[in-house]
CSV table of C-alpha atoms and ligand atoms in Angstrom, one decimal:
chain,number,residue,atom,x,y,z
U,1,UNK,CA,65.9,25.1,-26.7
U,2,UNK,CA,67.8,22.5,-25.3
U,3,UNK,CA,66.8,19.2,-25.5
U,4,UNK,CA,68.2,15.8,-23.8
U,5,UNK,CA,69.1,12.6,-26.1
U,6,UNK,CA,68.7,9.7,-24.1
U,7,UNK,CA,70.2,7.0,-25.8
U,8,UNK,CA,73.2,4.3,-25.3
U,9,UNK,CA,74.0,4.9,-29.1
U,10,UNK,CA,76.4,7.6,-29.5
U,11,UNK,CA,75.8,7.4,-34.0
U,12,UNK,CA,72.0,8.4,-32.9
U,13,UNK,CA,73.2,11.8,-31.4
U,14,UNK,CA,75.7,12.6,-33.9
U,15,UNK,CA,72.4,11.9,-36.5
U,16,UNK,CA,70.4,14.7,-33.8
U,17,UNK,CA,72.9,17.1,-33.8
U,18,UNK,CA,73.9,17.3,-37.6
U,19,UNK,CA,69.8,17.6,-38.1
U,20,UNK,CA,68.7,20.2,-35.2
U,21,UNK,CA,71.2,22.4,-34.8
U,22,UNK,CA,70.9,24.6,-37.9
U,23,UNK,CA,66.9,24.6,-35.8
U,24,UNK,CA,69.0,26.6,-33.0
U,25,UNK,CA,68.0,23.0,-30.8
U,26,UNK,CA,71.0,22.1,-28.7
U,27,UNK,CA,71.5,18.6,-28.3
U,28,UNK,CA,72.9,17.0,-25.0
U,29,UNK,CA,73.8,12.7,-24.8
U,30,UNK,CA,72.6,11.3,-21.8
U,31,UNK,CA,72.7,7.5,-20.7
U,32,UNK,CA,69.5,6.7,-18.7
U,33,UNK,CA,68.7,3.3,-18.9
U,34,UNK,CA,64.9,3.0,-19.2
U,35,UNK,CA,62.5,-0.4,-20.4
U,36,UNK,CA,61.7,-1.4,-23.8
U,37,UNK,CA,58.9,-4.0,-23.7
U,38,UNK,CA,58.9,-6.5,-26.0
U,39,UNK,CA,56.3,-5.1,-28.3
U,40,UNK,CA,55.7,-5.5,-32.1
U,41,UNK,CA,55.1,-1.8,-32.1
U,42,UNK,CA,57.9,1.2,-31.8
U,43,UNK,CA,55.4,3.6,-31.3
U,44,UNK,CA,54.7,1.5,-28.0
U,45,UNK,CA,57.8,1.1,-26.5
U,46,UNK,CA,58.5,4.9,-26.9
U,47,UNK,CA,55.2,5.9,-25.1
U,48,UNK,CA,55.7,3.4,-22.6
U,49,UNK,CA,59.6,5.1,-22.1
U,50,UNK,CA,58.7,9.1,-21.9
U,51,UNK,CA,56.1,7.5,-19.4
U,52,UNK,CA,59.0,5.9,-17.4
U,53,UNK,CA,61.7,9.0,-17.7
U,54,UNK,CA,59.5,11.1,-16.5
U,55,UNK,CA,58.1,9.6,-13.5
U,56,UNK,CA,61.6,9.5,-13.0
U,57,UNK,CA,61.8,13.2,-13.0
U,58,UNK,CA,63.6,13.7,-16.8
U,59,UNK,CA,62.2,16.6,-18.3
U,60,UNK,CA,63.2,17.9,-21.7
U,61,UNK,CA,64.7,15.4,-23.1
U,62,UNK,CA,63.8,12.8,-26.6
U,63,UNK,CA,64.5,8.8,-27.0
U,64,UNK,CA,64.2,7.3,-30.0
U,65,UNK,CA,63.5,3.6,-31.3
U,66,UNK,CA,64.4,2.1,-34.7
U,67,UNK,CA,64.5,-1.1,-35.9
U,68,UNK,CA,65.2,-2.6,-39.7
U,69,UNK,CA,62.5,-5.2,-41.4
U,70,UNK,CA,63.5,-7.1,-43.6
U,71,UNK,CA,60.5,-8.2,-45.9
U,72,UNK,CA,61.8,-12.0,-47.0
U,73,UNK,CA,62.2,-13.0,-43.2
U,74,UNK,CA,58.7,-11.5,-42.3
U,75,UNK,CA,59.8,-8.5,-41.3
U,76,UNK,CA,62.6,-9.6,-38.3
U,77,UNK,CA,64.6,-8.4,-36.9
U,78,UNK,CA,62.2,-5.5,-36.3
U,79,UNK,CA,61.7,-4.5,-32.7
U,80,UNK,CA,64.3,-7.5,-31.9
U,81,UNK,CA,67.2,-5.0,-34.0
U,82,UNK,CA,69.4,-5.0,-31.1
U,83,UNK,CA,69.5,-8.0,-29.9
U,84,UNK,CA,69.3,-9.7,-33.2
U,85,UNK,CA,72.7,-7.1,-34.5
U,86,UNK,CA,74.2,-8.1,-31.1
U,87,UNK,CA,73.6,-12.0,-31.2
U,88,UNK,CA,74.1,-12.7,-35.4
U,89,UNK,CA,76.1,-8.9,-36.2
U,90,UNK,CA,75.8,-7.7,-40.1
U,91,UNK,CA,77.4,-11.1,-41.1
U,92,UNK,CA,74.1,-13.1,-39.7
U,93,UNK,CA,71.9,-11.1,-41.2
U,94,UNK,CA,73.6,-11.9,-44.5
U,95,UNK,CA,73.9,-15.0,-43.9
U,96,UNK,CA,69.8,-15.4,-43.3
U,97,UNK,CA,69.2,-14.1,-46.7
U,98,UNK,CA,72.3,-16.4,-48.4
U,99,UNK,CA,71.1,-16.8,-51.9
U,100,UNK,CA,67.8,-15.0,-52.1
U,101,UNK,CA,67.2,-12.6,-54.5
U,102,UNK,CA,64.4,-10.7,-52.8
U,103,UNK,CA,66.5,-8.3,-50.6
U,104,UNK,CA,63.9,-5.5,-50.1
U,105,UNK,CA,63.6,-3.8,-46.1
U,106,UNK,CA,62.5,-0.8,-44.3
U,107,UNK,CA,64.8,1.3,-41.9
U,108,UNK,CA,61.7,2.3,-39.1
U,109,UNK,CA,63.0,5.2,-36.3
U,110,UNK,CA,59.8,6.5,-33.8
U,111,UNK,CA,61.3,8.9,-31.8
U,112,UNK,CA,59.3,10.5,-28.4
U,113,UNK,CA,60.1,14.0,-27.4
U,114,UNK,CA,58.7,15.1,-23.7
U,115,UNK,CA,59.3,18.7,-22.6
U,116,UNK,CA,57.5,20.2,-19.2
U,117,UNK,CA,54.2,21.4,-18.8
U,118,UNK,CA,53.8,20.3,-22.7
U,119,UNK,CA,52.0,17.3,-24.7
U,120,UNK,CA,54.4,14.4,-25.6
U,121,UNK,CA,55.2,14.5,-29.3
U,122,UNK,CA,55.6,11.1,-30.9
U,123,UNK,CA,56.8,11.0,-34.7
U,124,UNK,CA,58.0,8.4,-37.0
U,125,UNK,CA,60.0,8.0,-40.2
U,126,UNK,CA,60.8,5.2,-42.8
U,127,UNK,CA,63.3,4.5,-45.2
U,128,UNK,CA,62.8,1.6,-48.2
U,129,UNK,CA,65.9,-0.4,-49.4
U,130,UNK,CA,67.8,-3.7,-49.9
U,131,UNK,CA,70.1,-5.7,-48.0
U,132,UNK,CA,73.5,-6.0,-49.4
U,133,UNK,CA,75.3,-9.1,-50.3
U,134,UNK,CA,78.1,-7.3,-48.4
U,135,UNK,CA,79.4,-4.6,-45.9
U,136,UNK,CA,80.3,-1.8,-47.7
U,137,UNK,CA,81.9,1.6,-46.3
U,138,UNK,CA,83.3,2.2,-42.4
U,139,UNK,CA,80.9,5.3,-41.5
U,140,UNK,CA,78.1,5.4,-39.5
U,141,UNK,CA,76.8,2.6,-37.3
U,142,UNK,CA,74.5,-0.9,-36.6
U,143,UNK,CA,73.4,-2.3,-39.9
U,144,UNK,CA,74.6,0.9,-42.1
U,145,UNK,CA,77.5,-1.2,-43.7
U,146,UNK,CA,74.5,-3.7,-45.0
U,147,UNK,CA,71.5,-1.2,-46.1
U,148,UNK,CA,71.3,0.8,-49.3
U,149,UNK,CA,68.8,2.9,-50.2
U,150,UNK,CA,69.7,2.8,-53.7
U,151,UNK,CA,70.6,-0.6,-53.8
U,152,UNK,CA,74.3,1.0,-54.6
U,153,UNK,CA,76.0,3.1,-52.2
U,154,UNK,CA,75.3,1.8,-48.2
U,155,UNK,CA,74.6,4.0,-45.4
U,156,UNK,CA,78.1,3.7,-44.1
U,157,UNK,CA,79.0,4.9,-47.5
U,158,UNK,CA,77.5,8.5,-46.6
U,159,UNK,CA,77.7,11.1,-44.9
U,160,UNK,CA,76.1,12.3,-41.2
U,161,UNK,CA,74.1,14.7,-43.9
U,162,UNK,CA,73.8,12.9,-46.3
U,163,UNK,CA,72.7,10.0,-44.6
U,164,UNK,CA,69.8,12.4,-43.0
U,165,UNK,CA,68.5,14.0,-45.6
U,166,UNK,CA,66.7,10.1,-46.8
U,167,UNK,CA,66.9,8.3,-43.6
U,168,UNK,CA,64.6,6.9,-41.5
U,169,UNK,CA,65.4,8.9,-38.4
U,170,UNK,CA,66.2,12.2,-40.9
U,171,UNK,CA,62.7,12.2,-41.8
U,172,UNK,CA,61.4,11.5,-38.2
U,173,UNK,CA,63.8,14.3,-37.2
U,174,UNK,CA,62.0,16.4,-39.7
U,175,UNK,CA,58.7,15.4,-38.6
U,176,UNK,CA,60.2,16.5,-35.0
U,177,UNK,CA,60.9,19.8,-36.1
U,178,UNK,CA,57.4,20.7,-37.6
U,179,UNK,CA,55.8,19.5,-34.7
U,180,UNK,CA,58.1,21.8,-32.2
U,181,UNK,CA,57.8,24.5,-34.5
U,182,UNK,CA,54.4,24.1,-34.3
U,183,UNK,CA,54.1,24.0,-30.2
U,184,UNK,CA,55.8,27.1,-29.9
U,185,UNK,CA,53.9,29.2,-32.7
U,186,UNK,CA,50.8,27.9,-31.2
H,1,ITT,P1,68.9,3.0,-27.6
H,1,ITT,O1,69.7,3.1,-26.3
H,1,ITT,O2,68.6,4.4,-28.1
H,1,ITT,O3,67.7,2.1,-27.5
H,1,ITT,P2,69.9,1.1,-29.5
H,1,ITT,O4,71.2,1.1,-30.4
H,1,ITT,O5,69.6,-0.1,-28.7
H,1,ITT,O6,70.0,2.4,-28.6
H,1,ITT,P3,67.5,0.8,-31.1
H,1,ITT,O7,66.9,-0.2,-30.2
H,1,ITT,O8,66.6,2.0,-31.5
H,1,ITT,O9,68.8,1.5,-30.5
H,1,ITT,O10,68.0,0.2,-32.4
H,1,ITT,C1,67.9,-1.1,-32.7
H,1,ITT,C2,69.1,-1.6,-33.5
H,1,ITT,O11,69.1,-1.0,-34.8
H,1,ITT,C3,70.4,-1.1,-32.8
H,1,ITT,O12,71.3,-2.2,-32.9
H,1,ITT,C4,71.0,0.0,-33.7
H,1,ITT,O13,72.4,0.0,-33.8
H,1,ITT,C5,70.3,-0.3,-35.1
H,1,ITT,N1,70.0,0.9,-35.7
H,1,ITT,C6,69.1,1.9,-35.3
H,1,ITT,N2,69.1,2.9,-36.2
H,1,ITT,C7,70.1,2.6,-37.1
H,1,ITT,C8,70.6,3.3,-38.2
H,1,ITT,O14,70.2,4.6,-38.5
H,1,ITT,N3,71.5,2.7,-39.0
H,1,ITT,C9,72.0,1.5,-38.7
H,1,ITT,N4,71.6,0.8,-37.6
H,1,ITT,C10,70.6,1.4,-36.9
């Protein structure tokens, strides 16, 4: 099977190959700009996308939407991740929580999967954590450097594996997987 990753975030496909390969899934980046309405729900704006690629004739293909909540600022930045990592960067974000001791958040990833003549699949996965006091490690991407699972070793700290094998978009990925396997058995 081949499948489509339509993303501008070339870290996500590294994540989608590492994780669906050993699946016999062969992964191939695309940059198709589609619409992300400003929605408090993931699950939303990826509906709302495989709706959009596909009218614009995509087939085959997944998109994926994450976002990080962070519990002591009420869960932002949340669906507003992008623009709140483009507009403040990792150094913001620490900045926001100066001082305060309460660090938990969540890593979210919904990702939407469309392939021809069959129903969408839409999965999610979530990973709990802290926020850092710092940026540790130069792997990976986005907020990595400030997350920690452990409240240890960051993201950026691990490896692609690793990384997937407690991650947000690792367990959506696995998700993913039973679902396909699924389709195709049934
Ligand atoms: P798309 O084109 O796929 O939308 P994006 O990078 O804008 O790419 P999202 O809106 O899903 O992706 O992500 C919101 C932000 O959260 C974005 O700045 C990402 O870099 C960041 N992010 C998402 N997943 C992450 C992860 O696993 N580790 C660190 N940061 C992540």
């Amino acid at each position: 099977m081949r499948l489509a990753v339509i993303t501008s975030n070339p870290g996500k496909v590294e994540e989608y190959r590492a994780a669906l390969s050993v699946l016999g899934i062969e992964m191939e980046h695309r940059r198709f700009p589609y619409m992300e309405p400003q929605v408090d729900d993931l699950n939303e704006v990826v509906r709302h996308g495989l709706e959009e690629l596909r009218s614009q004739g995509l087939q085959d293909f997944i998109i994926d939407d994450s976002g990080l909540f962070v519990e002591s600022l009420k869960g932002f930045p949340g669906v507003y991740s992008a623009y709140a990592l483009k507009t403040l960067g990792n150094n913001g974000l620490l900045r926001l929580l100066d001082g305060q001791e309460q660090r938990r958040a969540e890593f979210q990833c919904c990702i939407g999967c469309s392939r021809d003549g069959m129903p969408d699949i839409v999965v999610r996965g979530s990973c709990q954590g802290v926020i850092l006091t710092k940026e540790q490690g130069e792997g990976g991407f986005g907020f990595d450097p400030i997350f920690s699972p452990d409240g240890e070793r960051s993201f950026a700290q691990m490896g692609t594996e690793e990384k997937n094998a407690m991650s947000h978009r690792g367990r959506a990925v696995q998700a993913l997987a039973e679902a396909l396997r699924e389709s195709m058995e049934g």
